[in-house]
Amino acid sequence: MMNSTAAAFVLAAILPATAFAECVEVTQGNVTVSAAWSRATIGTERPAVFYVTVRNDGSEERLMGIETPVADVPMLHETVVENGAARMSYVEQIVIAPIDAVSLEPGGYHGMLMDLQTELVEGTTFPVTLLFEKSGPVTIDTAVLPLRAREAACEEAL
Amino acid sequence: MVAAVGFMLAVGAWRSGDLPWQQQVTETVGTRGANLGTMSWQLTSHKGEPVSPQSWIGQTSLVFFGFTWCPDVCPMTLLNISDWLEELGPDADGLAVHLVSVDPERDTPEVLADYLSNFDPRISGLTGAPDEVAKAADDFNATYRRVPRDDGDYTVDHTAGVMVFGPDGRLSSIIDLHDDPKFAVPKIRRAMEREV
């Protein structure tokens, strides 16, 4: 009896940690890329989205673009709300200040994956290559989460 | 060429809000009271049923403009609304929630139904003939603009806030995309308290 109660406590303590695995992290040069995720798509006609966190441990770095085999036209975008109206504008580059981190996240910077080659299916992953000015190309496995996801399903070790 | 440059400059000024008459537009957003009782549009729901603004009077309504090809803002707005409905619990039963598509060309009732099946079932999708959608946007003081892309495809810029109407049919408040989430549900509750 005592044992099973103790076991329940141990389980309760372990569960949150196992439910959220640590994010896949790729380090190259001064940049560390982690928490890459996207939303499942309905078919291939609609554009998909790409979110990720970039940490920069060196001098100023720039994300110049993204590439992925799942989309013919991947682009960096930013959602801008002006006078109550939202538009998504193309951004040529995203500057990451020295010893800083930038998150591509809902409502702000994001990757826009247009002309999809394949439907993004929940539970799968696909590679995205981030093109950095100084650190070069960095490829990370991107988790496809449900259409209803609003954040990465992993704990960032930042 | 000169005309094209002039046009780009005008667009630039428009975007930065530098034009003198634009200040007025900015000030009137959200203050010129939209009223369901005086609107005249007719749209079709994702279930294929005709919908008119007068049918919402008597209940609190949330209305927002978007489209199903929009990968960032629209899913986020749908998720936010789902959260508010959950927080309201049984009080949300009297609410009507409507997404008005700014992309009627692609968002047919069937397409809306397919897309919305991924979100809270209480969220209804509205679409219709392009001129009816334009009339609805005008009635709600909402804006949208089709933006062509280089590859021949297009996207649509649109008003992003969620408009909250009381049972009296009058605009009560707008919940902006980047508002602190803790103010959203109180704004909806305030609208609910309005008398018909």
Short mmCIF file of C-alpha atoms in Angstrom, two decimals:
data_model
loop_
_atom_site.label_atom_id
_atom_site.label_comp_id
_atom_site.label_asym_id
_atom_site.label_seq_id
_atom_site.Cartn_x
_atom_site.Cartn_y
_atom_site.Cartn_z
CA MET A 1 0.00 0.00 0.00
CA MET A 2 2.73 2.36 1.10
CA ASN A 3 4.76 1.27 -1.88
CA SER A 4 2.08 1.98 -4.42
CA THR A 5 1.48 5.46 -2.93
CA ALA A 6 5.18 6.14 -3.11
CA ALA A 7 5.22 4.81 -6.66
CA ALA A 8 2.35 7.15 -7.57
CA PHE A 9 4.31 10.12 -6.26
CA VAL A 10 7.36 9.09 -8.22
CA LEU A 11 5.23 8.70 -11.35
CA ALA A 12 3.66 12.11 -10.82
CA ALA A 13 7.11 13.61 -10.54
CA ILE A 14 8.39 11.87 -13.65
CA LEU A 15 5.36 12.36 -15.93
CA PRO A 16 5.77 16.04 -16.79
CA ALA A 17 9.37 15.39 -17.74
CA THR A 18 8.50 12.47 -20.00
CA ALA A 19 5.46 14.22 -21.53
CA PHE A 20 7.70 17.02 -22.73
CA ALA A 21 10.92 15.60 -24.08
CA GLU A 22 13.83 17.93 -24.47
CA CYS A 23 13.85 19.74 -27.79
CA VAL A 24 16.08 18.59 -30.59
CA GLU A 25 18.96 21.04 -30.66
CA VAL A 26 21.58 21.59 -33.35
CA THR A 27 24.66 23.73 -32.68
CA GLN A 28 26.97 25.01 -35.38
CA GLY A 29 29.40 27.86 -35.08
CA ASN A 30 27.86 30.30 -32.62
CA VAL A 31 24.24 29.40 -33.28
CA THR A 32 22.05 26.81 -31.62
CA VAL A 33 18.75 25.99 -33.32
CA SER A 34 16.00 24.24 -31.36
CA ALA A 35 12.25 23.76 -30.87
CA ALA A 36 11.48 23.50 -34.60
CA TRP A 37 7.83 22.78 -35.28
CA SER A 38 5.10 23.16 -37.82
CA ARG A 39 1.36 22.56 -38.03
CA ALA A 40 -0.20 19.68 -39.86
CA THR A 41 -1.72 20.72 -43.18
CA ILE A 42 -4.92 19.73 -44.95
CA GLY A 43 -3.57 18.60 -48.29
CA THR A 44 -0.85 20.51 -50.10
CA GLU A 45 -2.67 23.57 -51.43
CA ARG A 46 -2.38 25.74 -48.33
CA PRO A 47 0.96 27.11 -47.21
CA ALA A 48 2.50 25.60 -44.09
CA VAL A 49 4.24 27.43 -41.30
CA PHE A 50 7.62 26.96 -39.62
CA TYR A 51 8.58 28.03 -36.12
CA VAL A 52 11.97 27.69 -34.41
CA THR A 53 14.19 29.21 -31.74
CA VAL A 54 17.68 30.45 -32.59
CA ARG A 55 20.25 31.23 -29.91
CA ASN A 56 23.35 33.18 -30.81
CA ASP A 57 26.37 32.83 -28.52
CA GLY A 58 28.67 34.98 -30.65
CA SER A 59 28.69 38.33 -32.44
CA GLU A 60 25.71 39.59 -34.46
CA GLU A 61 24.30 36.87 -36.70
CA ARG A 62 21.72 36.99 -39.49
CA LEU A 63 19.24 34.38 -40.64
CA MET A 64 19.17 34.94 -44.40
CA GLY A 65 16.60 32.36 -45.45
CA ILE A 66 15.33 28.80 -45.13
CA GLU A 67 15.22 25.76 -47.38
CA THR A 68 13.26 22.54 -47.15
CA PRO A 69 12.50 19.65 -49.48
CA VAL A 70 8.79 19.77 -48.55
CA ALA A 71 8.14 23.18 -50.13
CA ASP A 72 9.25 24.81 -53.38
CA VAL A 73 8.92 28.33 -52.05
CA PRO A 74 10.03 28.64 -48.41
CA MET A 75 10.31 32.20 -47.14
CA LEU A 76 10.89 34.17 -43.97
CA HIS A 77 7.81 36.19 -43.08
CA GLU A 78 6.62 38.45 -40.33
CA THR A 79 3.05 39.02 -39.23
CA VAL A 80 2.58 42.73 -38.76
CA VAL A 81 -0.55 44.25 -37.25
CA GLU A 82 -1.10 47.91 -38.13
CA ASN A 83 -4.29 49.81 -37.35
CA GLY A 84 -5.92 46.50 -36.52
CA ALA A 85 -5.10 44.93 -39.90
CA ALA A 86 -2.74 41.98 -40.18
CA ARG A 87 -0.44 41.41 -43.09
CA MET A 88 2.31 38.92 -43.63
CA SER A 89 5.31 40.54 -45.11
CA TYR A 90 8.40 38.94 -46.54
CA VAL A 91 11.52 39.65 -44.50
CA GLU A 92 14.89 39.49 -46.19
CA GLN A 93 16.75 38.58 -43.03
CA ILE A 94 16.32 38.26 -39.28
CA VAL A 95 19.05 39.82 -37.15
CA ILE A 96 20.01 38.01 -33.96
CA ALA A 97 21.93 40.31 -31.63
CA PRO A 98 25.12 39.08 -29.92
CA ILE A 99 24.42 36.72 -27.01
CA ASP A 100 20.71 36.76 -27.68
CA ALA A 101 17.92 34.49 -28.93
CA VAL A 102 15.15 35.03 -31.43
CA SER A 103 12.04 32.89 -31.66
CA LEU A 104 10.03 32.44 -34.80
CA GLU A 105 6.61 32.03 -33.18
CA PRO A 106 2.88 32.54 -33.84
CA GLY A 107 2.01 36.18 -34.50
CA GLY A 108 5.57 37.27 -35.26
CA TYR A 109 8.42 36.01 -37.40
CA HIS A 110 7.73 32.68 -39.05
CA GLY A 111 8.75 30.58 -41.97
CA MET A 112 6.11 30.39 -44.69
CA LEU A 113 6.32 27.16 -46.68
CA MET A 114 4.56 27.70 -49.98
CA ASP A 115 3.99 25.33 -52.89
CA LEU A 116 4.09 22.29 -50.63
CA GLN A 117 5.33 19.09 -52.21
CA THR A 118 3.78 16.89 -49.58
CA GLU A 119 1.06 17.11 -46.96
CA LEU A 120 2.51 17.65 -43.47
CA VAL A 121 1.21 14.81 -41.33
CA GLU A 122 0.93 15.12 -37.56
CA GLY A 123 3.55 13.03 -35.74
CA THR A 124 6.09 13.11 -38.58
CA THR A 125 9.16 15.29 -39.00
CA PHE A 126 10.79 17.01 -41.97
CA PRO A 127 14.14 18.78 -42.35
CA VAL A 128 14.48 22.55 -42.59
CA THR A 129 17.83 24.19 -43.33
CA LEU A 130 18.40 27.62 -41.84
CA LEU A 131 20.89 29.74 -43.80
CA PHE A 132 23.03 31.86 -41.48
CA GLU A 133 25.33 34.60 -42.66
CA LYS A 134 28.30 33.56 -40.51
CA SER A 135 27.54 30.07 -39.19
CA GLY A 136 26.41 28.69 -42.55
CA PRO A 137 23.55 26.26 -43.18
CA VAL A 138 22.09 24.44 -40.17
CA THR A 139 19.57 21.63 -40.72
CA ILE A 140 17.06 20.65 -38.04
CA ASP A 141 14.29 18.04 -37.86
CA THR A 142 10.97 19.85 -37.60
CA ALA A 143 8.12 18.22 -35.69
CA VAL A 144 4.67 18.32 -37.32
CA LEU A 145 2.17 19.07 -34.54
CA PRO A 146 -1.64 19.12 -34.71
CA LEU A 147 -3.35 22.00 -36.53
CA ARG A 148 -4.37 23.24 -33.08
CA ALA A 149 -0.82 23.49 -31.70
CA ARG A 150 0.31 26.89 -30.47
CA GLU A 151 3.82 26.07 -29.26
CA ALA A 152 6.56 23.49 -29.52
CA ALA A 153 5.78 20.20 -27.77
CA CYS A 154 9.17 20.05 -26.10
CA GLU A 155 11.07 21.80 -23.35
CA GLU A 156 13.77 24.15 -24.52
CA ALA A 157 17.04 23.79 -22.69
CA LEU A 158 17.89 27.44 -23.31
CA MET B 1 8.02 54.01 -64.52
CA VAL B 2 7.43 57.33 -62.81
CA ALA B 3 3.85 56.29 -62.15
CA ALA B 4 5.05 53.00 -60.67
CA VAL B 5 7.47 54.76 -58.34
CA GLY B 6 4.74 57.20 -57.34
CA PHE B 7 2.47 54.29 -56.60
CA MET B 8 5.11 52.57 -54.44
CA LEU B 9 5.68 55.80 -52.53
CA ALA B 10 1.96 56.11 -51.95
CA VAL B 11 1.85 52.53 -50.71
CA GLY B 12 4.78 53.27 -48.42
CA ALA B 13 3.07 56.33 -47.02
CA TRP B 14 -0.15 54.38 -46.61
CA ARG B 15 1.62 51.63 -44.70
CA SER B 16 3.42 53.98 -42.38
CA GLY B 17 0.26 56.01 -41.75
CA ASP B 18 1.80 59.27 -42.91
CA LEU B 19 -1.02 60.51 -45.08
CA PRO B 20 -3.05 63.26 -43.38
CA TRP B 21 -6.45 61.72 -44.03
CA GLN B 22 -5.22 58.43 -42.65
CA GLN B 23 -5.01 59.80 -39.14
CA GLN B 24 -8.78 60.12 -39.22
CA VAL B 25 -9.16 56.52 -40.36
CA THR B 26 -6.97 55.36 -37.48
CA GLU B 27 -9.01 57.27 -34.94
CA THR B 28 -12.31 55.91 -36.12
CA VAL B 29 -11.31 52.23 -36.11
CA GLY B 30 -13.29 50.63 -33.32
CA THR B 31 -15.13 53.79 -32.37
CA ARG B 32 -17.54 54.10 -35.26
CA GLY B 33 -20.07 51.76 -33.73
CA ALA B 34 -20.92 48.88 -36.00
CA ASN B 35 -24.49 47.76 -35.42
CA LEU B 36 -25.85 44.38 -36.51
CA GLY B 37 -29.33 45.87 -36.60
CA THR B 38 -28.49 48.21 -39.48
CA MET B 39 -26.39 45.79 -41.56
CA SER B 40 -27.72 44.30 -44.76
CA TRP B 41 -25.36 41.51 -45.91
CA GLN B 42 -26.41 37.92 -46.60
CA LEU B 43 -23.80 35.19 -46.27
CA THR B 44 -23.77 31.38 -46.24
CA SER B 45 -22.55 29.30 -43.31
CA HIS B 46 -20.13 26.39 -43.58
CA LYS B 47 -23.22 24.19 -43.21
CA GLY B 48 -24.71 25.79 -46.33
CA GLU B 49 -27.35 27.77 -44.41
CA PRO B 50 -28.17 31.42 -45.16
CA VAL B 51 -27.07 33.82 -42.42
CA SER B 52 -28.10 37.44 -41.93
CA PRO B 53 -26.92 39.89 -39.26
CA GLN B 54 -30.33 40.36 -37.68
CA SER B 55 -30.42 36.67 -36.73
CA TRP B 56 -27.61 37.29 -34.22
CA ILE B 57 -29.53 39.88 -32.21
CA GLY B 58 -30.44 38.56 -28.80
CA GLN B 59 -27.17 36.72 -28.32
CA THR B 60 -23.58 37.81 -27.79
CA SER B 61 -21.53 37.36 -30.96
CA LEU B 62 -17.83 37.20 -31.74
CA VAL B 63 -16.88 38.02 -35.34
CA PHE B 64 -13.49 37.95 -36.99
CA PHE B 65 -12.18 38.10 -40.53
CA GLY B 66 -9.72 35.56 -41.86
CA PHE B 67 -9.24 32.77 -44.38
CA THR B 68 -8.23 29.16 -44.32
CA TRP B 69 -5.09 29.66 -46.43
CA CYS B 70 -3.60 31.83 -43.67
CA PRO B 71 -1.05 29.75 -41.76
CA ASP B 72 -0.15 32.00 -38.81
CA VAL B 73 -2.69 34.58 -37.58
CA CYS B 74 -5.87 32.64 -38.35
CA PRO B 75 -5.08 29.35 -36.58
CA MET B 76 -3.86 31.44 -33.64
CA THR B 77 -7.11 33.42 -33.51
CA LEU B 78 -9.12 30.20 -33.70
CA LEU B 79 -7.06 28.74 -30.84
CA ASN B 80 -7.46 31.89 -28.75
CA ILE B 81 -11.22 31.79 -29.23
CA SER B 82 -11.29 28.09 -28.31
CA ASP B 83 -9.49 29.00 -25.07
CA TRP B 84 -12.00 31.76 -24.27
CA LEU B 85 -14.94 29.42 -24.89
CA GLU B 86 -13.39 26.89 -22.56
CA GLU B 87 -12.78 29.52 -19.87
CA LEU B 88 -16.38 30.74 -20.16
CA GLY B 89 -17.62 27.18 -19.66
CA PRO B 90 -21.43 26.85 -19.77
CA ASP B 91 -21.73 30.66 -20.17
CA ALA B 92 -20.32 30.22 -23.68
CA ASP B 93 -23.43 28.30 -24.75
CA GLY B 94 -25.24 31.52 -25.60
CA LEU B 95 -22.39 32.83 -27.74
CA ALA B 96 -22.30 32.89 -31.52
CA VAL B 97 -18.81 32.78 -33.02
CA HIS B 98 -18.25 33.54 -36.70
CA LEU B 99 -15.24 33.55 -39.00
CA VAL B 100 -16.01 35.63 -42.09
CA SER B 101 -13.76 34.51 -44.96
CA VAL B 102 -11.95 37.27 -46.84
CA ASP B 103 -11.08 34.68 -49.50
CA PRO B 104 -14.51 33.57 -50.81
CA GLU B 105 -12.91 32.43 -54.06
CA ARG B 106 -11.18 29.52 -52.30
CA ASP B 107 -13.21 29.28 -49.08
CA THR B 108 -16.43 27.65 -50.20
CA PRO B 109 -18.80 26.36 -47.49
CA GLU B 110 -17.33 22.86 -47.99
CA VAL B 111 -13.74 24.08 -47.62
CA LEU B 112 -14.67 26.04 -44.47
CA ALA B 113 -16.42 23.00 -42.99
CA ASP B 114 -13.39 20.81 -43.59
CA TYR B 115 -11.01 23.35 -42.06
CA LEU B 116 -13.18 24.27 -39.05
CA SER B 117 -13.66 20.59 -38.14
CA ASN B 118 -10.17 20.90 -36.60
CA PHE B 119 -11.28 23.56 -34.10
CA ASP B 120 -14.04 24.19 -31.54
CA PRO B 121 -17.32 23.03 -33.16
CA ARG B 122 -19.09 26.19 -31.96
CA ILE B 123 -17.08 28.30 -34.44
CA SER B 124 -19.09 28.94 -37.59
CA GLY B 125 -17.59 29.88 -40.97
CA LEU B 126 -19.26 32.39 -43.29
CA THR B 127 -18.67 32.97 -46.97
CA GLY B 128 -20.57 34.11 -50.02
CA ALA B 129 -20.37 35.96 -53.30
CA PRO B 130 -17.37 38.32 -53.34
CA ASP B 131 -19.60 41.43 -53.41
CA GLU B 132 -21.59 40.19 -50.40
CA VAL B 133 -18.34 39.55 -48.48
CA ALA B 134 -17.22 43.07 -49.44
CA LYS B 135 -20.52 44.48 -48.18
CA ALA B 136 -20.18 42.57 -44.91
CA ALA B 137 -16.62 43.84 -44.39
CA ASP B 138 -17.83 47.37 -45.02
CA ASP B 139 -20.69 46.96 -42.53
CA PHE B 140 -18.24 45.70 -39.89
CA ASN B 141 -15.70 48.44 -40.70
CA ALA B 142 -13.23 45.69 -41.54
CA THR B 143 -10.70 45.83 -44.34
CA TYR B 144 -9.06 43.20 -46.50
CA ARG B 145 -6.84 43.36 -49.51
CA ARG B 146 -5.78 40.67 -51.93
CA VAL B 147 -2.00 40.65 -52.36
CA PRO B 148 -0.62 38.84 -55.43
CA ARG B 149 2.54 36.79 -55.06
CA ASP B 150 5.31 36.43 -57.62
CA ASP B 151 4.33 32.86 -58.46
CA GLY B 152 0.78 33.82 -59.47
CA ASP B 153 -0.73 32.77 -56.16
CA TYR B 154 -2.05 35.34 -53.68
CA THR B 155 -2.52 36.01 -50.00
CA VAL B 156 -4.96 38.34 -48.24
CA ASP B 157 -4.18 41.04 -45.68
CA HIS B 158 -7.12 41.56 -43.35
CA THR B 159 -8.44 43.10 -40.13
CA ALA B 160 -7.17 40.84 -37.36
CA GLY B 161 -9.13 41.67 -34.21
CA VAL B 162 -12.12 39.77 -32.85
CA MET B 163 -15.19 42.03 -32.68
CA VAL B 164 -17.52 41.47 -29.76
CA PHE B 165 -21.20 42.35 -30.18
CA GLY B 166 -23.71 42.48 -27.34
CA PRO B 167 -27.21 40.96 -27.51
CA ASP B 168 -28.38 44.47 -28.47
CA GLY B 169 -26.48 44.08 -31.76
CA ARG B 170 -24.06 46.89 -31.01
CA LEU B 171 -20.27 46.58 -31.09
CA SER B 172 -19.09 46.27 -27.49
CA SER B 173 -15.33 45.88 -27.94
CA ILE B 174 -12.55 44.52 -30.13
CA ILE B 175 -10.07 41.94 -28.84
CA ASP B 176 -6.82 42.64 -30.62
CA LEU B 177 -4.41 39.92 -31.58
CA HIS B 178 -1.67 41.08 -29.26
CA ASP B 179 -3.91 42.08 -26.34
CA ASP B 180 -3.11 40.60 -22.96
CA PRO B 181 -5.18 37.37 -22.95
CA LYS B 182 -6.51 38.11 -19.46
CA PHE B 183 -8.66 40.97 -20.83
CA ALA B 184 -10.41 38.85 -23.46
CA VAL B 185 -12.95 36.98 -21.36
CA PRO B 186 -13.93 40.08 -19.29
CA LYS B 187 -14.58 41.91 -22.60
CA ILE B 188 -16.90 39.10 -23.69
CA ARG B 189 -18.65 39.04 -20.29
CA ARG B 190 -19.20 42.81 -20.48
CA ALA B 191 -20.87 42.40 -23.88
CA MET B 192 -23.09 39.62 -22.47
CA GLU B 193 -24.45 41.95 -19.83
CA ARG B 194 -25.94 44.32 -22.41
CA GLU B 195 -29.69 44.43 -22.59
CA VAL B 196 -31.38 43.62 -25.88
#
